[in-house]
Amino acid sequence: MTRKPSLASLSINAGAPEAKNGNAFRRGPEFASTFHLSGDVDSQVYQYGRFGQPTWTSLESGLAELEGGDTVIFPSGMSAASAILTSLLNPGDTVLLPSDGYAPVRYYTEQYLVRFGIKLKTIATQDIDSFDFEGITLALLETPSNPMLDTFDIHKAATKIHKHGGLLAIDNTTLTFLGQQPLALGADISMSADTKAVNGHSDVVFGHVSTIDKSISDKIRDWRKASGNIPGPMETWLVHRSLSTLDVRLQRMCDTAMLLAHELNSHDKVISVRFPGLASDPSHAIAKQQQQLFGFIISFELESKEAADKFLAACQLVYVATSFGGVHSMAERRARWGADKIAQGVIRFSVGCERDDDLINDVMVALDSL
Ligand SMILES: Cc1ncc(COP(=O)(O)O)c(C=O)c1O
């Protein structure tokens, strides 16, 4: 029986050159700012490096296949978020952001958009399922939220916001398109900080925006060209190279996260654990319904700031850093950034690609030392 390969298998070669004699399996990065352009301007060819170039085209076509929508790449996750907000909102519009999501998205809106007449409303992720969306022009939301991993039903939110004429954008950074398909679930826009798992090697800052609506991607592409928020060819190529291993990395990270979450849940030094893969977690039902993976981020609470800092210092295999999604496990005490609603002893733990027995042993020894 013939069937379409899974996205996981397609991700290995997405955006690669055509499989025909003489073509390389992979293209290298093309370093070019300027292209030959004689006569009248021809919109079908590359013209100038800020408008478009071949290395971008390769990655954008691969991501478009995996996201299920036209894709525009950016030099960071924040520039992808800024592109959505700045190109789609007008004075008088209301934007809805999560109060418990990635804080710089709120900061950008408050600092740079509110003064041009855009209104900001915030909502806790756990309240989204019961929210009506009336009066919201654009909602840019995260599920699971980061760092506390609350979820909401994307299809339900999309249906409600569309009824009121608004747009739903999902920041899909924590799961990637292999873990959740926002566009297939009804969202208008899916965005990602590819700095995290998509690139996955902690050596590139990157982002992208995908949409099923060509009029939206036209505006977003135009904003990139007009504002000059463009990725370099080397970074673009590195992200494309990482796509081929995303599925194996994610499988390993998510499998280990599930094992580690269970171990943490039964350790007497751990007060509570948030991981959507645990059947007891408040996010489990929705995660099971709409996600292909439960993810690789675990948030858990230790008794105090001191206990959390001691735990982090005692781990041998875990890097202390403020990021996630890399091949190396990373963790941090999240409240160190001053987030008011996060308890002082909460650790955000991003599971990497170490062997599960090594990593779990490392974490358990560190907890036992408290
Ligand atoms: C959920 C989420 N969205 C967006 C961003 C911004 O990405 P970048 O740091 O690549 O600008 C981050 C970064 O941590 C993030 O965690």
mmCIF file of C-alpha atoms and ligand atoms in Angstrom:
data_model
loop_
_atom_site.group_PDB
_atom_site.id
_atom_site.type_symbol
_atom_site.label_atom_id
_atom_site.label_comp_id
_atom_site.label_asym_id
_atom_site.label_seq_id
_atom_site.Cartn_x
_atom_site.Cartn_y
_atom_site.Cartn_z
ATOM 1 C CA MET A 1 0.000 0.000 0.000
ATOM 2 C CA THR A 2 1.458 3.386 -0.953
ATOM 3 C CA ARG A 3 1.152 6.186 1.562
ATOM 4 C CA LYS A 4 2.640 9.641 1.968
ATOM 5 C CA PRO A 5 5.784 9.576 4.141
ATOM 6 C CA SER A 6 5.524 11.192 7.571
ATOM 7 C CA LEU A 7 6.772 14.735 8.140
ATOM 8 C CA ALA A 8 9.554 13.181 10.225
ATOM 9 C CA SER A 9 10.880 11.335 7.161
ATOM 10 C CA LEU A 10 10.257 14.300 4.859
ATOM 11 C CA SER A 11 12.248 16.570 7.183
ATOM 12 C CA ILE A 12 15.446 14.681 6.300
ATOM 13 C CA ASN A 13 15.448 16.031 2.741
ATOM 14 C CA ALA A 14 13.004 18.949 2.852
ATOM 15 C CA GLY A 15 14.180 21.759 0.586
ATOM 16 C CA ALA A 16 17.075 19.682 -0.841
ATOM 17 C CA PRO A 17 17.989 19.918 -4.555
ATOM 18 C CA GLU A 18 16.032 17.694 -6.951
ATOM 19 C CA ALA A 19 17.252 14.053 -6.886
ATOM 20 C CA LYS A 20 18.656 13.901 -10.413
ATOM 21 C CA ASN A 21 22.019 12.935 -11.892
ATOM 22 C CA GLY A 22 24.693 15.525 -11.338
ATOM 23 C CA ASN A 23 22.890 17.345 -8.529
ATOM 24 C CA ALA A 24 24.537 17.362 -5.128
ATOM 25 C CA PHE A 25 22.466 16.000 -2.227
ATOM 26 C CA ARG A 26 22.890 19.364 -0.555
ATOM 27 C CA ARG A 27 23.584 22.929 -1.645
ATOM 28 C CA GLY A 28 26.170 24.968 0.229
ATOM 29 C CA PRO A 29 25.509 28.476 1.490
ATOM 30 C CA GLU A 30 25.528 31.083 -1.272
ATOM 31 C CA PHE A 31 27.237 34.299 -0.208
ATOM 32 C CA ALA A 32 25.839 36.998 -2.442
ATOM 33 C CA SER A 33 24.596 40.522 -1.929
ATOM 34 C CA THR A 34 24.304 41.423 -5.596
ATOM 35 C CA PHE A 35 22.941 39.635 -8.686
ATOM 36 C CA HIS A 36 23.201 40.445 -12.407
ATOM 37 C CA LEU A 37 20.129 42.434 -13.379
ATOM 38 C CA SER A 38 20.137 44.179 -16.742
ATOM 39 C CA GLY A 39 17.210 45.713 -18.591
ATOM 40 C CA ASP A 40 13.824 46.112 -16.881
ATOM 41 C CA VAL A 41 13.459 44.754 -13.350
ATOM 42 C CA ASP A 42 12.529 41.075 -13.541
ATOM 43 C CA SER A 43 10.622 39.897 -10.455
ATOM 44 C CA GLN A 44 11.301 36.242 -11.335
ATOM 45 C CA VAL A 45 15.066 36.438 -10.657
ATOM 46 C CA TYR A 46 17.235 37.286 -7.632
ATOM 47 C CA GLN A 47 17.935 41.015 -7.636
ATOM 48 C CA TYR A 48 19.570 42.099 -4.384
ATOM 49 C CA GLY A 49 20.520 40.252 -1.194
ATOM 50 C CA ARG A 50 17.999 41.999 1.063
ATOM 51 C CA PHE A 51 15.106 41.041 -1.239
ATOM 52 C CA GLY A 52 15.854 37.334 -1.572
ATOM 53 C CA GLN A 53 18.636 34.875 -2.309
ATOM 54 C CA PRO A 54 19.019 31.146 -3.117
ATOM 55 C CA THR A 55 20.009 29.874 0.363
ATOM 56 C CA TRP A 56 16.854 31.444 1.794
ATOM 57 C CA THR A 57 14.746 29.895 -0.957
ATOM 58 C CA SER A 58 16.039 26.382 -0.169
ATOM 59 C CA LEU A 59 15.261 26.607 3.554
ATOM 60 C CA GLU A 60 11.945 28.398 3.036
ATOM 61 C CA SER A 61 10.760 25.726 0.603
ATOM 62 C CA GLY A 62 11.748 22.966 3.060
ATOM 63 C CA LEU A 63 10.025 24.663 6.000
ATOM 64 C CA ALA A 64 6.942 25.390 3.867
ATOM 65 C CA GLU A 65 6.585 21.664 3.169
ATOM 66 C CA LEU A 66 6.896 20.800 6.874
ATOM 67 C CA GLU A 67 4.715 23.601 8.266
ATOM 68 C CA GLY A 68 2.068 23.316 5.547
ATOM 69 C CA GLY A 69 2.232 27.016 4.601
ATOM 70 C CA ASP A 70 4.268 29.683 2.859
ATOM 71 C CA THR A 71 7.325 30.415 5.028
ATOM 72 C CA VAL A 72 9.446 33.527 5.616
ATOM 73 C CA ILE A 73 12.734 33.208 7.523
ATOM 74 C CA PHE A 74 14.194 35.718 10.002
ATOM 75 C CA PRO A 75 17.473 36.333 11.841
ATOM 76 C CA SER A 76 15.887 35.549 15.247
ATOM 77 C CA GLY A 77 12.705 34.321 16.860
ATOM 78 C CA MET A 78 12.077 37.880 18.082
ATOM 79 C CA SER A 79 12.327 39.282 14.548
ATOM 80 C CA ALA A 80 9.784 36.633 13.452
ATOM 81 C CA ALA A 81 7.444 37.743 16.270
ATOM 82 C CA SER A 82 8.069 41.438 15.502
ATOM 83 C CA ALA A 83 7.300 40.800 11.824
ATOM 84 C CA ILE A 84 3.896 39.328 12.698
ATOM 85 C CA LEU A 85 2.989 42.122 15.112
ATOM 86 C CA THR A 86 4.345 45.051 13.122
ATOM 87 C CA SER A 87 3.142 44.049 9.677
ATOM 88 C CA LEU A 88 -0.372 42.905 10.638
ATOM 89 C CA LEU A 89 -1.502 45.429 13.287
ATOM 90 C CA ASN A 90 -2.847 48.948 12.696
ATOM 91 C CA PRO A 91 -3.613 51.826 15.090
ATOM 92 C CA GLY A 92 -6.750 51.015 17.100
ATOM 93 C CA ASP A 93 -6.265 47.234 16.799
ATOM 94 C CA THR A 94 -6.056 45.040 19.900
ATOM 95 C CA VAL A 95 -3.389 42.359 20.209
ATOM 96 C CA LEU A 96 -3.710 39.497 22.694
ATOM 97 C CA LEU A 97 -0.511 38.061 24.215
ATOM 98 C CA PRO A 98 0.015 35.472 26.961
ATOM 99 C CA SER A 99 0.842 36.931 30.381
ATOM 100 C CA ASP A 100 2.904 33.772 31.066
ATOM 101 C CA GLY A 101 4.616 33.419 27.673
ATOM 102 C CA TYR A 102 7.948 34.625 26.347
ATOM 103 C CA ALA A 103 8.310 38.054 28.033
ATOM 104 C CA PRO A 104 10.264 39.954 25.306
ATOM 105 C CA VAL A 105 7.244 39.650 22.966
ATOM 106 C CA ARG A 106 5.215 41.659 25.510
ATOM 107 C CA TYR A 107 8.130 44.045 25.997
ATOM 108 C CA TYR A 108 8.383 44.727 22.243
ATOM 109 C CA THR A 109 4.659 45.399 22.047
ATOM 110 C CA GLU A 110 4.584 47.693 25.087
ATOM 111 C CA GLN A 111 7.738 49.551 24.101
ATOM 112 C CA TYR A 112 7.332 49.919 20.344
ATOM 113 C CA LEU A 113 3.712 49.305 19.293
ATOM 114 C CA VAL A 114 1.484 50.711 22.033
ATOM 115 C CA ARG A 115 2.758 54.259 21.338
ATOM 116 C CA PHE A 116 1.461 53.935 17.756
ATOM 117 C CA GLY A 117 -2.074 53.279 18.975
ATOM 118 C CA ILE A 118 -2.082 49.488 19.228
ATOM 119 C CA LYS A 119 -3.863 48.149 22.307
ATOM 120 C CA LEU A 120 -2.389 45.277 24.308
ATOM 121 C CA LYS A 121 -4.428 42.739 26.240
ATOM 122 C CA THR A 122 -2.852 39.819 28.102
ATOM 123 C CA ILE A 123 -4.259 36.502 29.245
ATOM 124 C CA ALA A 124 -2.954 33.547 31.244
ATOM 125 C CA THR A 125 -2.606 30.502 28.967
ATOM 126 C CA GLN A 126 -4.822 28.401 31.217
ATOM 127 C CA ASP A 127 -7.692 30.900 30.688
ATOM 128 C CA ILE A 128 -7.604 30.814 26.873
ATOM 129 C CA ASP A 129 -10.007 27.872 26.456
ATOM 130 C CA SER A 130 -12.787 29.865 28.127
ATOM 131 C CA PHE A 131 -11.939 33.223 26.460
ATOM 132 C CA ASP A 132 -14.319 34.698 23.853
ATOM 133 C CA PHE A 133 -11.815 36.676 21.656
ATOM 134 C CA GLU A 134 -14.327 39.425 20.894
ATOM 135 C CA GLY A 135 -12.498 42.633 19.933
ATOM 136 C CA ILE A 136 -9.156 40.879 19.358
ATOM 137 C CA THR A 137 -7.533 41.666 16.004
ATOM 138 C CA LEU A 138 -4.581 39.335 16.431
ATOM 139 C CA ALA A 139 -3.645 36.813 19.137
ATOM 140 C CA LEU A 140 -0.040 35.616 19.311
ATOM 141 C CA LEU A 141 -0.142 32.744 21.817
ATOM 142 C CA GLU A 142 2.005 29.825 22.959
ATOM 143 C CA THR A 143 0.948 26.253 23.652
ATOM 144 C CA PRO A 144 2.524 24.682 25.619
ATOM 145 C CA SER A 145 3.453 27.945 27.341
ATOM 146 C CA ASN A 146 7.027 28.525 28.313
ATOM 147 C CA PRO A 147 8.176 27.891 31.028
ATOM 148 C CA MET A 148 5.138 26.545 32.924
ATOM 149 C CA LEU A 149 3.785 24.316 30.106
ATOM 150 C CA ASP A 150 0.089 25.159 30.212
ATOM 151 C CA THR A 151 -1.847 24.283 27.059
ATOM 152 C CA PHE A 152 -5.009 25.355 25.230
ATOM 153 C CA ASP A 153 -7.021 23.941 22.341
ATOM 154 C CA ILE A 154 -5.724 25.573 19.130
ATOM 155 C CA HIS A 155 -8.685 24.507 16.974
ATOM 156 C CA LYS A 156 -11.189 25.878 19.476
ATOM 157 C CA ALA A 157 -9.309 29.195 19.804
ATOM 158 C CA ALA A 158 -9.032 29.532 16.002
ATOM 159 C CA THR A 159 -12.770 28.914 15.531
ATOM 160 C CA LYS A 160 -13.659 31.556 18.138
ATOM 161 C CA ILE A 161 -11.259 34.256 16.934
ATOM 162 C CA HIS A 162 -12.308 33.736 13.303
ATOM 163 C CA LYS A 163 -15.938 34.239 14.309
ATOM 164 C CA HIS A 164 -14.943 37.741 15.432
ATOM 165 C CA GLY A 165 -12.792 38.396 12.332
ATOM 166 C CA GLY A 166 -9.416 38.111 14.099
ATOM 167 C CA LEU A 167 -6.250 36.156 13.359
ATOM 168 C CA LEU A 168 -4.579 33.447 15.444
ATOM 169 C CA ALA A 169 -0.794 33.102 15.446
ATOM 170 C CA ILE A 170 0.899 30.324 17.425
ATOM 171 C CA ASP A 171 4.457 30.523 18.721
ATOM 172 C CA ASN A 172 5.339 26.859 18.213
ATOM 173 C CA THR A 173 8.937 27.108 19.472
ATOM 174 C CA THR A 174 8.655 24.580 22.293
ATOM 175 C CA LEU A 175 7.443 21.717 20.058
ATOM 176 C CA THR A 176 8.388 22.581 16.446
ATOM 177 C CA PHE A 177 6.289 21.504 13.426
ATOM 178 C CA LEU A 178 7.201 17.857 14.142
ATOM 179 C CA GLY A 179 5.594 18.094 17.577
ATOM 180 C CA GLN A 180 2.544 20.188 16.684
ATOM 181 C CA GLN A 181 0.988 21.496 13.462
ATOM 182 C CA PRO A 182 -0.711 24.829 14.258
ATOM 183 C CA LEU A 183 -1.779 25.511 10.650
ATOM 184 C CA ALA A 184 -3.458 22.102 10.292
ATOM 185 C CA LEU A 185 -5.260 22.777 13.600
ATOM 186 C CA GLY A 186 -6.754 25.998 12.219
ATOM 187 C CA ALA A 187 -4.288 28.748 13.197
ATOM 188 C CA ASP A 188 -3.552 31.390 10.558
ATOM 189 C CA ILE A 189 0.127 31.687 11.420
ATOM 190 C CA SER A 190 2.767 29.432 12.965
ATOM 191 C CA MET A 191 6.040 30.944 14.126
ATOM 192 C CA SER A 192 9.149 29.515 15.703
ATOM 193 C CA ALA A 193 12.379 30.605 17.345
ATOM 194 C CA ASP A 194 14.582 28.171 15.414
ATOM 195 C CA THR A 195 17.385 29.181 17.773
ATOM 196 C CA LYS A 196 15.946 26.383 19.938
ATOM 197 C CA ALA A 197 15.243 22.820 18.782
ATOM 198 C CA VAL A 198 15.009 23.402 15.021
ATOM 199 C CA ASN A 199 18.662 24.424 14.837
ATOM 200 C CA GLY A 200 19.357 22.563 18.053
ATOM 201 C CA HIS A 201 23.118 23.025 18.365
ATOM 202 C CA SER A 202 23.196 26.318 20.309
ATOM 203 C CA ASP A 203 25.249 28.017 17.601
ATOM 204 C CA VAL A 204 22.664 30.022 15.635
ATOM 205 C CA VAL A 205 19.945 32.569 16.442
ATOM 206 C CA PHE A 206 17.109 32.233 13.902
ATOM 207 C CA GLY A 207 13.346 32.247 13.338
ATOM 208 C CA HIS A 208 10.563 31.759 10.821
ATOM 209 C CA VAL A 209 6.909 32.555 10.167
ATOM 210 C CA SER A 210 4.567 30.265 8.190
ATOM 211 C CA THR A 211 1.026 30.909 7.044
ATOM 212 C CA ILE A 212 -1.653 29.398 4.852
ATOM 213 C CA ASP A 213 -2.716 32.880 3.714
ATOM 214 C CA LYS A 214 -0.646 34.367 0.893
ATOM 215 C CA SER A 215 -1.855 37.894 1.692
ATOM 216 C CA ILE A 216 -0.323 37.494 5.182
ATOM 217 C CA SER A 217 3.008 36.122 3.945
ATOM 218 C CA ASP A 218 3.188 38.936 1.366
ATOM 219 C CA LYS A 219 2.940 41.508 4.179
ATOM 220 C CA ILE A 220 5.472 39.661 6.318
ATOM 221 C CA ARG A 221 7.932 39.317 3.426
ATOM 222 C CA ASP A 222 7.494 42.978 2.581
ATOM 223 C CA TRP A 223 8.221 43.949 6.225
ATOM 224 C CA ARG A 224 11.426 41.882 6.127
ATOM 225 C CA LYS A 225 12.546 43.621 2.945
ATOM 226 C CA ALA A 226 11.556 47.094 4.141
ATOM 227 C CA SER A 227 12.993 46.789 7.658
ATOM 228 C CA GLY A 228 16.126 44.865 6.654
ATOM 229 C CA ASN A 229 15.536 42.116 9.232
ATOM 230 C CA ILE A 230 17.289 39.513 7.109
ATOM 231 C CA PRO A 231 19.147 36.313 8.011
ATOM 232 C CA GLY A 232 22.680 35.697 6.729
ATOM 233 C CA PRO A 233 23.337 32.819 4.312
ATOM 234 C CA MET A 234 25.625 30.964 6.726
ATOM 235 C CA GLU A 235 23.023 30.899 9.518
ATOM 236 C CA THR A 236 20.329 29.966 7.007
ATOM 237 C CA TRP A 237 22.408 27.055 5.753
ATOM 238 C CA LEU A 238 23.224 25.852 9.274
ATOM 239 C CA VAL A 239 19.530 25.774 10.189
ATOM 240 C CA HIS A 240 18.761 23.893 6.966
ATOM 241 C CA ARG A 241 21.504 21.373 7.750
ATOM 242 C CA SER A 242 20.000 20.827 11.199
ATOM 243 C CA LEU A 243 16.555 20.023 9.763
ATOM 244 C CA SER A 244 17.805 16.610 8.633
ATOM 245 C CA THR A 245 18.457 15.504 12.202
ATOM 246 C CA LEU A 246 15.556 17.256 13.917
ATOM 247 C CA ASP A 247 13.406 14.152 14.129
ATOM 248 C CA VAL A 248 16.087 11.902 15.671
ATOM 249 C CA ARG A 249 17.086 14.618 18.110
ATOM 250 C CA LEU A 250 13.496 15.282 19.126
ATOM 251 C CA GLN A 251 12.635 11.603 19.527
ATOM 252 C CA ARG A 252 15.569 11.069 21.849
ATOM 253 C CA MET A 253 14.964 14.285 23.815
ATOM 254 C CA CYS A 254 11.226 13.664 24.240
ATOM 255 C CA ASP A 255 11.658 9.975 25.182
ATOM 256 C CA THR A 256 14.226 10.875 27.838
ATOM 257 C CA ALA A 257 12.056 13.757 29.083
ATOM 258 C CA MET A 258 9.203 11.320 29.703
ATOM 259 C CA LEU A 259 11.449 9.007 31.747
ATOM 260 C CA LEU A 260 13.008 11.894 33.654
ATOM 261 C CA ALA A 261 9.611 13.469 34.424
ATOM 262 C CA HIS A 262 8.471 10.210 36.053
ATOM 263 C CA GLU A 263 11.661 10.011 38.122
ATOM 264 C CA LEU A 264 11.341 13.644 39.231
ATOM 265 C CA ASN A 265 7.700 13.097 40.104
ATOM 266 C CA SER A 266 8.584 10.407 42.605
ATOM 267 C CA HIS A 267 11.625 12.129 44.171
ATOM 268 C CA ASP A 268 11.030 13.442 47.686
ATOM 269 C CA LYS A 269 13.069 16.635 47.126
ATOM 270 C CA VAL A 270 10.796 17.683 44.250
ATOM 271 C CA ILE A 271 7.684 19.619 45.300
ATOM 272 C CA SER A 272 5.891 19.488 41.938
ATOM 273 C CA VAL A 273 6.543 18.663 38.283
ATOM 274 C CA ARG A 274 4.986 20.132 35.131
ATOM 275 C CA PHE A 275 5.346 17.972 32.025
ATOM 276 C CA PRO A 276 2.473 17.517 29.542
ATOM 277 C CA GLY A 277 3.435 13.853 29.090
ATOM 278 C CA LEU A 278 2.498 12.939 32.673
ATOM 279 C CA ALA A 279 -1.078 11.625 32.785
ATOM 280 C CA SER A 280 -1.616 13.641 35.992
ATOM 281 C CA ASP A 281 -0.528 16.956 34.417
ATOM 282 C CA PRO A 282 -3.267 19.580 33.790
ATOM 283 C CA SER A 283 -1.951 19.922 30.195
ATOM 284 C CA HIS A 284 -2.039 16.209 29.400
ATOM 285 C CA ALA A 285 -5.502 15.901 27.822
ATOM 286 C CA ILE A 286 -5.022 18.736 25.320
ATOM 287 C CA ALA A 287 -1.417 17.749 24.634
ATOM 288 C CA LYS A 288 -2.570 14.217 23.813
ATOM 289 C CA GLN A 289 -5.277 15.529 21.532
ATOM 290 C CA GLN A 290 -3.285 18.051 19.466
ATOM 291 C CA GLN A 291 0.440 17.311 19.839
ATOM 292 C CA GLN A 292 2.518 14.649 18.117
ATOM 293 C CA LEU A 293 5.138 14.881 20.883
ATOM 294 C CA PHE A 294 4.917 15.783 24.567
ATOM 295 C CA GLY A 295 8.099 17.844 24.320
ATOM 296 C CA PHE A 296 11.484 17.956 25.992
ATOM 297 C CA ILE A 297 10.960 20.738 28.552
ATOM 298 C CA ILE A 298 10.159 19.887 32.156
ATOM 299 C CA SER A 299 9.511 22.491 34.853
ATOM 300 C CA PHE A 300 9.828 21.371 38.441
ATOM 301 C CA GLU A 301 9.900 23.068 41.802
ATOM 302 C CA LEU A 302 12.456 22.600 44.553
ATOM 303 C CA GLU A 303 12.062 23.880 48.090
ATOM 304 C CA SER A 304 13.877 27.219 47.720
ATOM 305 C CA LYS A 305 16.158 29.419 45.638
ATOM 306 C CA GLU A 306 19.128 27.941 47.533
ATOM 307 C CA ALA A 307 18.038 24.348 46.839
ATOM 308 C CA ALA A 308 17.574 25.139 43.141
ATOM 309 C CA ASP A 309 20.995 26.801 42.838
ATOM 310 C CA LYS A 310 22.628 23.917 44.717
ATOM 311 C CA PHE A 311 20.925 21.401 42.416
ATOM 312 C CA LEU A 312 22.133 23.202 39.286
ATOM 313 C CA ALA A 313 25.690 23.385 40.607
ATOM 314 C CA ALA A 314 25.648 19.659 41.459
ATOM 315 C CA CYS A 315 24.658 18.445 37.967
ATOM 316 C CA GLN A 316 27.630 17.311 35.887
ATOM 317 C CA LEU A 317 25.971 16.816 32.501
ATOM 318 C CA VAL A 318 23.594 19.771 32.537
ATOM 319 C CA TYR A 319 24.616 23.231 31.326
ATOM 320 C CA VAL A 320 23.175 26.167 33.240
ATOM 321 C CA ALA A 321 21.839 28.516 30.554
ATOM 322 C CA THR A 322 18.789 30.477 29.519
ATOM 323 C CA SER A 323 17.761 28.558 26.462
ATOM 324 C CA PHE A 324 16.310 25.203 25.477
ATOM 325 C CA GLY A 325 16.084 22.726 22.645
ATOM 326 C CA GLY A 326 19.803 21.981 22.245
ATOM 327 C CA VAL A 327 21.530 18.612 21.968
ATOM 328 C CA HIS A 328 22.952 19.288 25.447
ATOM 329 C CA SER A 329 20.668 19.339 28.455
ATOM 330 C CA MET A 330 20.234 22.852 29.847
ATOM 331 C CA ALA A 331 18.516 24.168 32.938
ATOM 332 C CA GLU A 332 18.044 27.374 34.853
ATOM 333 C CA ARG A 333 16.261 28.815 37.847
ATOM 334 C CA ARG A 334 13.683 30.753 35.913
ATOM 335 C CA ALA A 335 12.772 33.299 38.618
ATOM 336 C CA ARG A 336 16.309 34.730 38.409
ATOM 337 C CA TRP A 337 14.970 36.901 35.551
ATOM 338 C CA GLY A 338 12.499 38.537 37.938
ATOM 339 C CA ALA A 339 9.351 36.863 36.605
ATOM 340 C CA ASP A 340 6.862 37.660 39.356
ATOM 341 C CA LYS A 341 4.568 34.650 39.160
ATOM 342 C CA ILE A 342 7.261 31.956 39.112
ATOM 343 C CA ALA A 343 8.326 30.452 42.444
ATOM 344 C CA GLN A 344 11.985 30.947 43.413
ATOM 345 C CA GLY A 345 12.745 27.221 43.392
ATOM 346 C CA VAL A 346 11.380 26.464 39.890
ATOM 347 C CA ILE A 347 13.838 24.888 37.448
ATOM 348 C CA ARG A 348 13.155 24.912 33.710
ATOM 349 C CA PHE A 349 14.915 21.839 32.402
ATOM 350 C CA SER A 350 15.503 21.228 28.693
ATOM 351 C CA VAL A 351 16.377 17.594 28.057
ATOM 352 C CA GLY A 352 19.145 17.036 25.518
ATOM 353 C CA CYS A 353 20.494 14.050 23.585
ATOM 354 C CA GLU A 354 22.643 12.487 26.302
ATOM 355 C CA ARG A 355 21.925 8.799 26.999
ATOM 356 C CA ASP A 356 18.850 8.555 29.204
ATOM 357 C CA ASP A 357 20.535 6.446 31.911
ATOM 358 C CA ASP A 358 23.458 8.897 32.192
ATOM 359 C CA LEU A 359 21.251 11.969 32.374
ATOM 360 C CA ILE A 360 18.753 10.526 34.837
ATOM 361 C CA ASN A 361 21.574 9.322 37.059
ATOM 362 C CA ASP A 362 23.178 12.762 36.973
ATOM 363 C CA VAL A 363 19.935 14.498 37.955
ATOM 364 C CA MET A 364 19.103 11.982 40.687
ATOM 365 C CA VAL A 365 22.568 12.247 42.257
ATOM 366 C CA ALA A 366 22.245 16.052 42.247
ATOM 367 C CA LEU A 367 18.799 15.857 43.897
ATOM 368 C CA ASP A 368 20.007 13.349 46.469
ATOM 369 C CA SER A 369 22.761 15.799 47.449
ATOM 370 C CA LEU A 370 20.219 18.454 48.560
HETATM 371 C C1 LIG B 1 8.813 30.784 22.990
HETATM 372 C C2 LIG B 1 9.844 31.720 22.447
HETATM 373 N N1 LIG B 1 9.501 32.542 21.441
HETATM 374 C C3 LIG B 1 10.400 33.401 20.921
HETATM 375 C C4 LIG B 1 11.688 33.464 21.395
HETATM 376 C C5 LIG B 1 12.654 34.449 20.805
HETATM 377 O O1 LIG B 1 13.641 33.815 20.045
HETATM 378 P P1 LIG B 1 15.094 34.444 19.785
HETATM 379 O O2 LIG B 1 15.828 34.388 21.072
HETATM 380 O O3 LIG B 1 15.648 33.588 18.702
HETATM 381 O O4 LIG B 1 14.899 35.851 19.325
HETATM 382 C C6 LIG B 1 12.088 32.626 22.425
HETATM 383 C C7 LIG B 1 13.464 32.677 22.952
HETATM 384 O O5 LIG B 1 13.761 32.143 24.010
HETATM 385 C C8 LIG B 1 11.136 31.736 22.975
HETATM 386 O O6 LIG B 1 11.448 30.929 23.993
#
